[in-house]
Structure formats: structure tokens, C-alpha cells
Coordinates of C-alpha atoms in Angstrom, one line a residue:
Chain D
X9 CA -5.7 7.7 -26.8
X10 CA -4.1 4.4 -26.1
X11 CA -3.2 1.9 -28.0
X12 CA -2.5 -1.7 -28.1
X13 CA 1.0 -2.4 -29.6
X14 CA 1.8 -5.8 -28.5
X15 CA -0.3 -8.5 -26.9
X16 CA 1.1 -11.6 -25.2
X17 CA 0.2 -14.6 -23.2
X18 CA 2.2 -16.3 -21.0
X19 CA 0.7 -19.6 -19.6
X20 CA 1.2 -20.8 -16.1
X21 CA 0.3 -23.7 -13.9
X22 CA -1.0 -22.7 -10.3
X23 CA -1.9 -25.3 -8.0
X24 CA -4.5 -24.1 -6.3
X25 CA -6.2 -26.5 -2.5
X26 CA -3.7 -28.8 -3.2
X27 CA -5.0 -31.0 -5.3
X28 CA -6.7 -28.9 -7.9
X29 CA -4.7 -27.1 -10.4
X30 CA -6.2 -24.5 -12.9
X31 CA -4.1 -22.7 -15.7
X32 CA -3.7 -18.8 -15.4
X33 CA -3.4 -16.9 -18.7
X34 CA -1.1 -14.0 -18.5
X35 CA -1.5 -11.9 -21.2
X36 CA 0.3 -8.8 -21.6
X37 CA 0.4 -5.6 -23.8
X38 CA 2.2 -3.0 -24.3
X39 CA 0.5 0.3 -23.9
X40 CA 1.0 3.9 -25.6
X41 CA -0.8 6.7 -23.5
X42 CA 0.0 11.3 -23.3
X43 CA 1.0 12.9 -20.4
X44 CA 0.8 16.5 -22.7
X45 CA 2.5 16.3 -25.3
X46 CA 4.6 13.7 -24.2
X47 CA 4.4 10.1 -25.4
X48 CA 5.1 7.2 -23.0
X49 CA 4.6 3.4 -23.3
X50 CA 4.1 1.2 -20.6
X51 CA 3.2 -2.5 -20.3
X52 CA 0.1 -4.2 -18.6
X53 CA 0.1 -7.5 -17.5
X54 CA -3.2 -9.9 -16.4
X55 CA -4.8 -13.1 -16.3
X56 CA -7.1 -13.9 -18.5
X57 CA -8.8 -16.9 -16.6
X58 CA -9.7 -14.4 -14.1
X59 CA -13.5 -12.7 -14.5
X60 CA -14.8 -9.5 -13.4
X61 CA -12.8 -6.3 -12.5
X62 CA -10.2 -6.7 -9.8
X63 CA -7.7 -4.8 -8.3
X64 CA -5.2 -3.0 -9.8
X65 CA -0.9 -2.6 -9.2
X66 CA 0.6 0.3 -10.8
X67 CA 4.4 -0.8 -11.2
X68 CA 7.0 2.5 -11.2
X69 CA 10.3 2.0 -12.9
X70 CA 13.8 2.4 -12.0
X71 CA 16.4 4.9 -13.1
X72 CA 17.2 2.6 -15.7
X73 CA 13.8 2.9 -17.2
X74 CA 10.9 0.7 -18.1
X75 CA 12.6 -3.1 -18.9
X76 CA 12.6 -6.6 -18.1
X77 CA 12.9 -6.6 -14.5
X78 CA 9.6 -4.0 -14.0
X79 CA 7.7 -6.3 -17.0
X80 CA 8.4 -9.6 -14.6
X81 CA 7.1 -7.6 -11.5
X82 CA 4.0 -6.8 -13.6
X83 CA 3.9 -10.8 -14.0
X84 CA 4.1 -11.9 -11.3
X85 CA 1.7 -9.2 -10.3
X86 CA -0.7 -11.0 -13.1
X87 CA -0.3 -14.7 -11.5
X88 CA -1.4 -13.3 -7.9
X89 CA -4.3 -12.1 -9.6
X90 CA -4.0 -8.2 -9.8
X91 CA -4.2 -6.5 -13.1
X92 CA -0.4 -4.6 -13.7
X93 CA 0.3 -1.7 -14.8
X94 CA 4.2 -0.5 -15.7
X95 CA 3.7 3.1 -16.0
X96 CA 7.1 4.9 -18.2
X97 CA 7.9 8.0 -16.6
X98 CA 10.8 9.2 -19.2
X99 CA 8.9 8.5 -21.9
X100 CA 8.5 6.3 -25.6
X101 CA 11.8 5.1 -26.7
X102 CA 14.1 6.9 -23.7
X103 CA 15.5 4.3 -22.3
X104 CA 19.3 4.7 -20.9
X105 CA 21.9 2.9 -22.3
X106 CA 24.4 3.2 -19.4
X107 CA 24.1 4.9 -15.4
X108 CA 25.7 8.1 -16.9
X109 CA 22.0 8.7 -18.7
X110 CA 20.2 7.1 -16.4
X111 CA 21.9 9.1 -13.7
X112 CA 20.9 12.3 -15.7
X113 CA 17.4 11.2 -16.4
X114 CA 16.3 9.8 -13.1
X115 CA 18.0 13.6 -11.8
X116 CA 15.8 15.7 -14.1
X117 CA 12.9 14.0 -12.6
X118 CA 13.7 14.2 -9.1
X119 CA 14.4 17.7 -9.1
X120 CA 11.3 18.3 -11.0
X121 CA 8.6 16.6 -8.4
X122 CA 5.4 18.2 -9.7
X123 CA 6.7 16.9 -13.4
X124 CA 7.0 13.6 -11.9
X125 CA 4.0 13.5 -10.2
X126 CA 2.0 14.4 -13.3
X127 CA 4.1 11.4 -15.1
X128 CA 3.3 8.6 -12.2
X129 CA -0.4 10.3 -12.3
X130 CA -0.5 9.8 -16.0
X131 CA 0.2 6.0 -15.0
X132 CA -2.4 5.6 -12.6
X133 CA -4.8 7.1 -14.9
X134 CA -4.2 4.2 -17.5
X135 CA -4.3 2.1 -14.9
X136 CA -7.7 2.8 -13.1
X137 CA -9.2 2.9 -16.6
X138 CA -8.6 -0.4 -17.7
X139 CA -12.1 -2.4 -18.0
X140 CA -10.4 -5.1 -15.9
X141 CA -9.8 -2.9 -13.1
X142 CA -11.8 -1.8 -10.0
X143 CA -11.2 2.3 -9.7
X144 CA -12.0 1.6 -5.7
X145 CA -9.0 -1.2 -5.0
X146 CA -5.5 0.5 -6.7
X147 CA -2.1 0.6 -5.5
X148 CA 1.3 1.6 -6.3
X149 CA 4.3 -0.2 -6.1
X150 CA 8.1 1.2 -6.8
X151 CA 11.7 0.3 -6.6
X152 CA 15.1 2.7 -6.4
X153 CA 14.8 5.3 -8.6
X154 CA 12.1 8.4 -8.0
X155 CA 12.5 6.2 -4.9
X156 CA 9.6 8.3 -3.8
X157 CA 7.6 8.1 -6.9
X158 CA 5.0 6.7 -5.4
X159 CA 5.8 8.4 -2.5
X160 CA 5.2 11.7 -4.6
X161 CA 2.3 10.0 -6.0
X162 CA 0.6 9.8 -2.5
X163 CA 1.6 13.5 -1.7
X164 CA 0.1 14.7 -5.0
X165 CA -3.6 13.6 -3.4
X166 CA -4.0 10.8 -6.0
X167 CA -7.2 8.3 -4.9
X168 CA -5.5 5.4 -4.2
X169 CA -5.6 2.9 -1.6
X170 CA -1.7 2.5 -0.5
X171 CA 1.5 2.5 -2.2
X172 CA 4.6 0.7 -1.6
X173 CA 8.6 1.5 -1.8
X174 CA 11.2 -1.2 -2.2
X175 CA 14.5 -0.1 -1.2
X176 CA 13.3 3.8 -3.0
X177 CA 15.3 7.1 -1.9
X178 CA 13.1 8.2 1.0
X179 CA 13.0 11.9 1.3
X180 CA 10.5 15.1 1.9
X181 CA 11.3 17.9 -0.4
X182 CA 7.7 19.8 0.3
X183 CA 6.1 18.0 3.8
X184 CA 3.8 20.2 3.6
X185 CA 1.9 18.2 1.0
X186 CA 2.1 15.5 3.6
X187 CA -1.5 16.5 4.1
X188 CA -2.7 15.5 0.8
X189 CA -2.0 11.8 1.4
X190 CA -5.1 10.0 1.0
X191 CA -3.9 6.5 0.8
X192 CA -1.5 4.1 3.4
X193 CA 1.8 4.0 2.7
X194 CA 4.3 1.4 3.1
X195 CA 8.5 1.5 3.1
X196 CA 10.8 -1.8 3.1
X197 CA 14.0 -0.9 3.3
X198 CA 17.8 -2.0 3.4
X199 CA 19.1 -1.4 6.8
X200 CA 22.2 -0.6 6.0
X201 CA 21.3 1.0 2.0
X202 CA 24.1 3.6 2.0
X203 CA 22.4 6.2 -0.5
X204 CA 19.6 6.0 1.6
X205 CA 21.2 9.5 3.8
X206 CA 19.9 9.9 7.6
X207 CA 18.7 13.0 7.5
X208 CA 16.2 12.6 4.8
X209 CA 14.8 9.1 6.0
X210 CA 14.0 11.2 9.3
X211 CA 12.4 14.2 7.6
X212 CA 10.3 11.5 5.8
X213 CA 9.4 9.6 8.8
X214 CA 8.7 13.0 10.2
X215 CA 6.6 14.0 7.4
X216 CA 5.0 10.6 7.3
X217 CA 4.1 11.4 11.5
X218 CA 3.6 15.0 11.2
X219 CA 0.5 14.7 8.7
X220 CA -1.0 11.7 10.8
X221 CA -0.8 9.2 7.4
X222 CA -0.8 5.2 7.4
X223 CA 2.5 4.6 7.8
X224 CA 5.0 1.3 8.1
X225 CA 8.0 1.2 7.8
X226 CA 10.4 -2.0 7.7
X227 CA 14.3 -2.2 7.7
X228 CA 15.9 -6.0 6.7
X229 CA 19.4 -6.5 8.5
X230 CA 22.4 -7.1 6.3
X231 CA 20.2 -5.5 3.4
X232 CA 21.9 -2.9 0.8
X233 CA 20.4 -1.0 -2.3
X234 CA 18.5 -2.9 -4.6
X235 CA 18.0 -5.6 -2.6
X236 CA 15.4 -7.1 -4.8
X237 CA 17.2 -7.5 -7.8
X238 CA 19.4 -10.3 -9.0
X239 CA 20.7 -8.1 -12.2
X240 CA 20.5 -4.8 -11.4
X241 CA 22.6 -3.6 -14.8
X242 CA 25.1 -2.2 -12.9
X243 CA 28.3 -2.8 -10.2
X244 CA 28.0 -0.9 -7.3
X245 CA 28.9 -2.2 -3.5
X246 CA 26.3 -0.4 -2.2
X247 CA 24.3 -2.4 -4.1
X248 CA 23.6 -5.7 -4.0
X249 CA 20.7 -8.6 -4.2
X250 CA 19.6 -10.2 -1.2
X251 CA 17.1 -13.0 -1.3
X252 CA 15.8 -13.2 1.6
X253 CA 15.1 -9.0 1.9
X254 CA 13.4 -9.8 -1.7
X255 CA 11.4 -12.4 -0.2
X256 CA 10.3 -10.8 3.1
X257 CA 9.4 -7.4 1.1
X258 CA 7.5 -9.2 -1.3
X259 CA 5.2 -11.4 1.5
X260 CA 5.5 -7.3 3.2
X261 CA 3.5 -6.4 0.2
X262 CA 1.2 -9.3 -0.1
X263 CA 0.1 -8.8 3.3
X264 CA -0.4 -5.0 2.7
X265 CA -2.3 -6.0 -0.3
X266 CA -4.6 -8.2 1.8
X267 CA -5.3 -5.3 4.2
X268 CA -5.7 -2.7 1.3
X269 CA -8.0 -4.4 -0.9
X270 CA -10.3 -6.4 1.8
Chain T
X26 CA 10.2 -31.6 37.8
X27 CA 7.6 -30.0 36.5
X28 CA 4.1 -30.9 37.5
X29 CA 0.6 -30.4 35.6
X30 CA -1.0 -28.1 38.7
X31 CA -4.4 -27.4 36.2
X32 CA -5.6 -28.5 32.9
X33 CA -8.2 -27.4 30.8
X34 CA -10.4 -27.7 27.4
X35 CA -11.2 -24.7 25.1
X36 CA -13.2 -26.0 22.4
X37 CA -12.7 -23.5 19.5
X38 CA -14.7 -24.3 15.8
X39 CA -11.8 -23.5 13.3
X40 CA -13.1 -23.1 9.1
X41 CA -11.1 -24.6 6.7
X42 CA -10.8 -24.3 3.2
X43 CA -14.3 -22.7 3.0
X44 CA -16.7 -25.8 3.8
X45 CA -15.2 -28.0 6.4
X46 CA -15.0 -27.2 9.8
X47 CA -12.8 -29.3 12.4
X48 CA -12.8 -28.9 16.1
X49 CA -9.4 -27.4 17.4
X50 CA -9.4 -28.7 21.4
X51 CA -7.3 -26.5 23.2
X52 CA -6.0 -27.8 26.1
X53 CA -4.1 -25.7 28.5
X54 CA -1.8 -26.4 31.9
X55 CA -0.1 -24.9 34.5
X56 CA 3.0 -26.3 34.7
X57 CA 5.3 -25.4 37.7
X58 CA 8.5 -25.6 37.4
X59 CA 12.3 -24.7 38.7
X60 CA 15.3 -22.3 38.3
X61 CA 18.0 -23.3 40.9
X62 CA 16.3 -22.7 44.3
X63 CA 13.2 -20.7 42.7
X64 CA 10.0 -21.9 41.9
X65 CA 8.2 -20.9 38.8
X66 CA 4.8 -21.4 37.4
X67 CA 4.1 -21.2 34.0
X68 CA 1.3 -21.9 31.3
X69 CA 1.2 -24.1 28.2
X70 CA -1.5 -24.5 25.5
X71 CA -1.5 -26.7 22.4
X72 CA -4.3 -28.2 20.3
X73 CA -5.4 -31.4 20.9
X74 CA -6.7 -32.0 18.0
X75 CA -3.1 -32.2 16.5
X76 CA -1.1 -35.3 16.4
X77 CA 2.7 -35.5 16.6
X78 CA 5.8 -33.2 17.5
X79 CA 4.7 -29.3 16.3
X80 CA 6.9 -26.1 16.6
X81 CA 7.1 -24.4 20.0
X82 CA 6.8 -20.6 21.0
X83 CA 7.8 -19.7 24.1
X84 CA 5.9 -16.1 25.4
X85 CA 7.5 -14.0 27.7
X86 CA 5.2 -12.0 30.1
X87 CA 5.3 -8.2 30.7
X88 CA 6.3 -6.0 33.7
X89 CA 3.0 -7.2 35.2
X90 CA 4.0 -11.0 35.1
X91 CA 2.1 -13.9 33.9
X92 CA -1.3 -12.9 33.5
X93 CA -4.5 -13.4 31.7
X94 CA -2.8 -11.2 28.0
X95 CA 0.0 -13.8 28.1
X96 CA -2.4 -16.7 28.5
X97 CA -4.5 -15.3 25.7
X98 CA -2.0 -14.7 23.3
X99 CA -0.7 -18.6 23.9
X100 CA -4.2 -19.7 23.3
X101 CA -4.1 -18.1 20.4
X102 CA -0.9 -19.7 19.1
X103 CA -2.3 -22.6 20.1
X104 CA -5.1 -22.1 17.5
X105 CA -2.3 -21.5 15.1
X106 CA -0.9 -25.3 15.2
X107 CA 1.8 -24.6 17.9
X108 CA 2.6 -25.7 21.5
X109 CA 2.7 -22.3 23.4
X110 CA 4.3 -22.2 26.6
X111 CA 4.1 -19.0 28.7
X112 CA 7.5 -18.4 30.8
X113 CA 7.1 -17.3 34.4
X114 CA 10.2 -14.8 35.0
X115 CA 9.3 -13.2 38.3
X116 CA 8.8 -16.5 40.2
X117 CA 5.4 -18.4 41.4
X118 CA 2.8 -16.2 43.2
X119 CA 5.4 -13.8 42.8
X120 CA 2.3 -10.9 40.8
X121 CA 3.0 -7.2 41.1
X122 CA -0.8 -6.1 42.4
X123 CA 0.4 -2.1 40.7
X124 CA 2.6 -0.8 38.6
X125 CA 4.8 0.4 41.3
X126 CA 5.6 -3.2 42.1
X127 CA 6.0 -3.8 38.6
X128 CA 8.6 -1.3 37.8
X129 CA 10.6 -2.6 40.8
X130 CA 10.5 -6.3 39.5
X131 CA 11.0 -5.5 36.2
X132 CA 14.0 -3.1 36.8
X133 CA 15.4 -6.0 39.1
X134 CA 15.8 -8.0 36.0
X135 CA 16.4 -5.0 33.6
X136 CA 19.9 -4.7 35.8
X137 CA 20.7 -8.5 36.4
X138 CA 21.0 -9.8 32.4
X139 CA 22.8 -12.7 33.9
X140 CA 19.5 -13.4 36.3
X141 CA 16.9 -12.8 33.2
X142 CA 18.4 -15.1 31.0
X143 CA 18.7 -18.0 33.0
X144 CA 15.3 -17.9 34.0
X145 CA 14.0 -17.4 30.3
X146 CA 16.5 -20.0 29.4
X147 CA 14.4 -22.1 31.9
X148 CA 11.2 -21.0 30.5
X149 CA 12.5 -22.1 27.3
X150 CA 14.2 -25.6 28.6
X151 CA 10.4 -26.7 29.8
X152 CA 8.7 -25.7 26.4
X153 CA 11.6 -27.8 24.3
X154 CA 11.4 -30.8 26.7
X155 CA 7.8 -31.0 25.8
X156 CA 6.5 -34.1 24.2
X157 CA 4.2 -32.3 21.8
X158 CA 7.2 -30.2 20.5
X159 CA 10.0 -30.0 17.7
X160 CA 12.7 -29.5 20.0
X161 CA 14.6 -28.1 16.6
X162 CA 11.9 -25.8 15.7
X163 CA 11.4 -23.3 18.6
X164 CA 10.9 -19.6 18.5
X165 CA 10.3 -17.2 21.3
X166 CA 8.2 -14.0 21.6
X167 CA 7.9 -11.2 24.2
X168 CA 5.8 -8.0 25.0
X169 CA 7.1 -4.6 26.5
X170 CA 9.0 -5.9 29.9
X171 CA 12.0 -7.0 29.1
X172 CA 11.4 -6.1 26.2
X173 CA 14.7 -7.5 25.5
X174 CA 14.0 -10.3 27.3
X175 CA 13.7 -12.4 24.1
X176 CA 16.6 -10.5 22.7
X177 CA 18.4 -11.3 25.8
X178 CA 17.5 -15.1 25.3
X179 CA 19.2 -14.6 21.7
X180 CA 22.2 -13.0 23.2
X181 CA 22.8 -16.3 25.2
X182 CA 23.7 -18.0 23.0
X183 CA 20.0 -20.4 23.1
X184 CA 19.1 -22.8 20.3
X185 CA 16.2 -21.9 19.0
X186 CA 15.1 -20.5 15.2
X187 CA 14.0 -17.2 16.3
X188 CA 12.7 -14.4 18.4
X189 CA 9.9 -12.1 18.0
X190 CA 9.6 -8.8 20.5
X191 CA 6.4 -6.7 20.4
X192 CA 6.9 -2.8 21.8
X193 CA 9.9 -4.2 23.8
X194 CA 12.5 -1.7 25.3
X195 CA 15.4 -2.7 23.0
X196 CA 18.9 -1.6 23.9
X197 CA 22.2 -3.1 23.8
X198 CA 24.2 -3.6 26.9
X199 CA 26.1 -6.1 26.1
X200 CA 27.1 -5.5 22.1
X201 CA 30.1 -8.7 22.5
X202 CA 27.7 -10.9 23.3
X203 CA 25.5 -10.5 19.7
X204 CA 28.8 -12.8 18.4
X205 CA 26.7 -15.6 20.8
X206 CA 23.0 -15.3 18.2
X207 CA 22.3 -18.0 16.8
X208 CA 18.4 -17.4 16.0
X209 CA 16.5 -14.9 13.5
X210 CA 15.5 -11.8 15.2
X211 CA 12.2 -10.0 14.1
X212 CA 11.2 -6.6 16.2
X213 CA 8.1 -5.0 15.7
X214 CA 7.6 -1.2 17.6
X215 CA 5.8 1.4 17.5
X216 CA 7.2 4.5 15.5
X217 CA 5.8 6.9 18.0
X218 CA 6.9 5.0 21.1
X219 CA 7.8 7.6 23.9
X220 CA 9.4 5.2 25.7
X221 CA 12.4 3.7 23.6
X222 CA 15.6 6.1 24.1
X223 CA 16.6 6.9 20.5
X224 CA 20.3 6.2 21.3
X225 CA 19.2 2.7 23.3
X226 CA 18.1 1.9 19.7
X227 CA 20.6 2.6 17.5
X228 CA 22.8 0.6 19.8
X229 CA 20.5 -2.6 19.4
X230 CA 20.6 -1.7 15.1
X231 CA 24.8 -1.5 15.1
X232 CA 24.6 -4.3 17.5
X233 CA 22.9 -6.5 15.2
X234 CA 24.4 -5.0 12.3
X235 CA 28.5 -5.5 13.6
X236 CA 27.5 -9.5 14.5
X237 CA 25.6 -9.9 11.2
X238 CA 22.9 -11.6 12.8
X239 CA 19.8 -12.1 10.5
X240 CA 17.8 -9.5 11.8
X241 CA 14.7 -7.1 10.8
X242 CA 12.8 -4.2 12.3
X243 CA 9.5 -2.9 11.5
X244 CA 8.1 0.5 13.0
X245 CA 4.2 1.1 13.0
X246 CA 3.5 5.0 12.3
X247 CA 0.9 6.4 14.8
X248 CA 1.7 3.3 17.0
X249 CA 3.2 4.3 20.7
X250 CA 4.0 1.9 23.7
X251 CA 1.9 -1.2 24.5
X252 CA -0.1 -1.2 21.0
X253 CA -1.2 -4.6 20.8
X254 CA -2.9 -4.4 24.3
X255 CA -6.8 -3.4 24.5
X256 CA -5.8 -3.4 28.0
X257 CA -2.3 -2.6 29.2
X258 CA -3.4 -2.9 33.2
X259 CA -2.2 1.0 33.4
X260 CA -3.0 4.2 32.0
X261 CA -0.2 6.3 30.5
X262 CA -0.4 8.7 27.9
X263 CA 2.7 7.0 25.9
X264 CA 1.0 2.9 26.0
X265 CA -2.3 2.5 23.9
X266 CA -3.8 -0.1 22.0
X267 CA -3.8 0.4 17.9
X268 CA -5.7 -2.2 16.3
X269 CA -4.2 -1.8 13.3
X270 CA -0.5 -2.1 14.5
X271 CA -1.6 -5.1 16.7
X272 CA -3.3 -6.9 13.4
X273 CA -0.2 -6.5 10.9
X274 CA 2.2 -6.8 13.8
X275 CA 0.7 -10.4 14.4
X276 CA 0.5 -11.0 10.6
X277 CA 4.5 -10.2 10.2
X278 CA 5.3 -13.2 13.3
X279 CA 3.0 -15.0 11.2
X280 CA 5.3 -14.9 8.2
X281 CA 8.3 -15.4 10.1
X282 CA 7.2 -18.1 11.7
X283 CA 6.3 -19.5 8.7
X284 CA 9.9 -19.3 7.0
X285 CA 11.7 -20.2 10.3
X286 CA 9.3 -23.3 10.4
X287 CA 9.8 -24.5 7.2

């Protein structure tokens, strides 16, 4: 059962043909949902101005867990019209308090890929259940950690229509799943992300090519790790914020979007 | 000097922000004109129905010269608010009738980089010197032959805001010369091409890489050689058209231009 812990709104201004300007009402709840016996809370984000169902963005987390930075993707999600969806894959109330436990936690789930694809699944579930949502026009969206957690969540044969990695670990533990994939799948990627390692971006790509899937992938020049984030919450030179990568992967997506959910 | 050889009217009924419709006028020329002793015909089209100085985008043709793909595609930038010009490499009346005489021109050019970028240089001189254009806000794109062609036209060192090559055969002959770049450079290939050398690639990626010019790649999974062409002129197992590579492909120079235009 879910429940409704929090609800906020957040109001913006669009300015919509120029000259007319109507005000979107992001509202925003946090949810409490079961994967098993497990209790996770994630955070929905929508406008309210907006009728009808419409499609719907699950947002993964990072290795740091479900916080501020996922919740203003989830936004901004909202005020382009899309109904947001910040699945928790750890779980209610684990949420790492340095890289040393987020190290430990984001490696428990990675080495356990059926765990984290029930987790992500759980997520999408949530997500494709919300009255505001249309079941047919769903996507998944990720960044870093689980890197391919929405990667896993296309291999696990979830019905989805495409899911996107920003600057995620791209690897392929089990290709053989490959064959599941029922949805496109898009990459955007630091060109030079040094924990991004060779071999496994080409067992991916090989994966991705093998099993005949929807594939794209793009690499930004002078890009590192984390490339979309001002504040990742830690210092690492392999790491690093880049605003034009953010920029381009975010219009990468939009486009995608477009396609997706014509 | 460059004279206006042809000149014609494409009337094309563009829909605008849902209920009104305007009437784009394209108009296009051929426009002859000179690279030290050699004569060289090329193609421009622009909309008439546009007033004042626009961006330019120079088109580079493919191993089978200037023909009617090139056209098209200018046409179609034309539609898009810019002043196309279609470069003429190979010289005027100078059109390989197979791909035997293709392979020869094109490999003439491939091994004289000194050659090919003075004439696209030329190519690109004509477009800028055009009243209708922004001499400040130029870009250049390219298909297959050459396929560094554009690349090569960054590498000398040209003013302009960026390049754009479709499925061109990238590679990296002359890595000193990146220092020279002084554009954006977008490349968009296929992921399955058979005909771009692995090792011809990396060089192109450390060569951007080691000048730190603003670059990006984006591969199309399932896409091979030639993918935005319904009809590449030739048949070959490794060159087919892929609507959906040729669509997003189109959509990414889209965005680029858009930021590089700003």
C-alpha cells in the first residue's frame, strides 16, 4: 500500500507562444511503497494545471541515495510536463552519510542485479500506477550509480518505452538477457569518464548490437563523471560538472522523449 | 567572381504555431565560382520570405559530387531559416558517372589535405560573402566523402561556429593541426559502420581530446554506412538508409545549431 507522507506545491511561471504565460503547479509527494518486505520511499513530482494522464519519468538515484539533486530532476521533470517518479532503491531511511557507505551500498546492489532489478521494478510499478499517468508512454531515466539501473531495468523485460543513462557505469554482466529489452535505450556519456573502464563499455555496446535493441549512444568531449551535477557531495578529479554536457544530455533526452512518447 | 548561372522558386507552405500558415519562398542558384585556376560550381538556397542577414551552412558533397541529395538537403536548411550553400570540391562538370570514378576522385582528395581544404575553404569563402548571411554565424556539414572534409575545414584553422559530419570517414592524419580548431565539432555515425577503421577513430577521439576542442560524438546502434540516404547511388552491403538514425541524426544538428546560433 502507498501512502502519501508529504504533499507540496511549487509554483512556476512558464511563458508559453510568447506572449501568453500560464502558471504550472508542481506539486510533490513523497511516497511509501514494498518491494517484499522491504520499505522504500520515493518522491513524485507533477503539475497540477495539467489534465488528463500523461506520460510518465521514473527518476533512479545515485550511490548517494534518494536527495535533493534526484527530487529537482523529478521537477524539472514536472514543469516539462511529465509526471516524476524518484524510485529509492536502498530503502526508507538508508541514506549514506559519507562515499564509504554509499560505496558499500551502491556495491551490494550491483553485485546483486536481479535484487536491483526487482527494486527499480518496484519503482516503475508506482510509477505506471499513478492515476496521472498513461501505462503506454513510461520511461526511465538514471545517473552514476547502478549506472545501469535502468539499463538492468530494460534487460529485466520491464514494458517500457525507453530509458536513459547520464554519465551511469555501462557494463553487461548477463548479455544474454539482452534479448529481453523491449524498450529503446539511450547512453550520454563523458568522453573521457575514467571509471567508465573500456572493456565493459564495449561488451555493452556489444550486447546493445548483439540483441538487435534501440540503441544511441553519445560521448561529450572534455566531459568527466558526473557531469550533470554542480554538487555532487563529494571531491573526486574524475569527477566533475560540466554545463554544457548537462545541457546537451538534457536536450539528448528531450528529444528522445519526443520520439518515445509521439 | 561568382556568377548566378540559374535561379529558381520552391514555394513550400510552412504551419506555424498551429493556425497560421506563411509562405517560405525558396529560392535557389547556381553559383560558379573559383579556386586558383579551377572552376567550381556550386548551389545556394535560402528563403525569400526572410528578411536580413541569417546564419549560413555550408554542405559538403559526397564521393559522387554535387548532386541532387546535396541540393535537397540545402533546400531543406533553407526551410529551416538558413542560407545553405552547397560546396563543389571536385570542380565544375567535373561528376563521377560510377563509383569507380568516385573512389578515384575522392581518394585524390583523401591524399592531398592541403588540396581539400583550400577548396572547401573556397566553398566556405562564397557562402560567408553572401549578402543574406551572418558572416559570424557559419557552420558547415558533410556526408560520407570526405567525411572529414568538414573536419578537415576545422583543422585549418576556418572561422566559423561549427561543423557537423554525417557517416563521414573520420581519422586523424594530421593530430598537430587540432591546436588550429576553432569551431564546435558535432559527429554523428553509425555504430555498425563497416567502413570506419576502429583505430582511424580513436585517433580522431585523442585528437580532439589532446587539443581540447569542444567536441561530441554520437553513434546510432543498427546504423551502418550512408544511413541518412534512401538512395546512396550504389549498392553495398555496409551503406543503407535507417530512417530512424537519419531523423534523430538531423534532430541533434538541429540542437547544435541552435546553441551555436544563439
Amino acid at each position: 500500500m502507498n501512502g502519501v507522507v508529504m504533499k507540496n506545491m511549487i509554483p512556476l511561471f512558464l511563458a508559453l507562444a510568447g506572449s501568453i504565460s500560464v502558471q504550472a503547479k508542481i506539486m510533490t509527494q513523497t511516497i511509501e511503497y514494498k518491494q517484499g518486505d522491504a520499505t522504500l520511499e520515493g518522491y513524485l513530482a507533477y503539475d497540477d494545471s495539467i489534465s488528463g494522464a500523461r506520460p510518465g519519468v521514473l527518476v533512479v538515484h545515485q550511490w548517494l541515495g534518494l536527495t535533493d539533486y534526484e527530487k529537482h530532476r523529478a521537477e524539472q521533470l514536472a514543469s516539462l510536463g511529465y509526471v516524476a517518479f524518484c524510485a529509492d532503491i536502498y530503502g526508507k531511511g538508508i541514506r549514506p552519510k559519507d562515499t564509504s557507505e554509499a560505496g558499500a551500498l551502491a556495491g551490494k546492489f550491483k553485485s546483486d542485479r536481479a535484487l536491483l532489478r526487482t527494486r527499480v521494478n518496484a519503482g516503475l510499478d508506482v510509477l505506471k500506477k499513478n492515476e496521472l499517468v498513461d501505462p503506454k508512454r513510461v520511461a526511465a531515466i538514471c545517473y552514476c550509480f547502478g549506472g545501469t539501473t535502468v539499463i538492468e531495468l530494460a534487460l529485466s523485460g520491464a514494458e517500457l518505452n525507453g530509458v536513459v543513462s547520464f554519465h551511469g557505469g555501462l557494463d553487461a554482466p548477463s548479455p544474454a538477457d539482452a534479448k529481453n529489452i523491449k524498450c529503446k535505450v539511450l547512453a550520454l556519456a563523458g568522453a573521457d569518464d575514467p571509471f567508465q573502464k573500456p572493456e565493459d563499455l564495449a561488451a555493452f555496446e556489444n550486447e546493445m548490437r548483439d540483441a538487435k535493441v534501440d540503441w544511441q549512444i553519445t560521448f561529450y568531449g572534455g566531459a568527466v563523471h558526473a557531469f550533470t551535477q554542480p554538487n555532487p557531495g563529494f571531491v573526486n578529479a574524475g569527477a566533475k560538472y560540466n554545463e554544457k554536457a548537462d545541457r546537451r544530455s538534457w536536450q539528448a533526452m528531450k528529444d528522445f522523449f519526443a520520439e518515445i512518447f509521439k
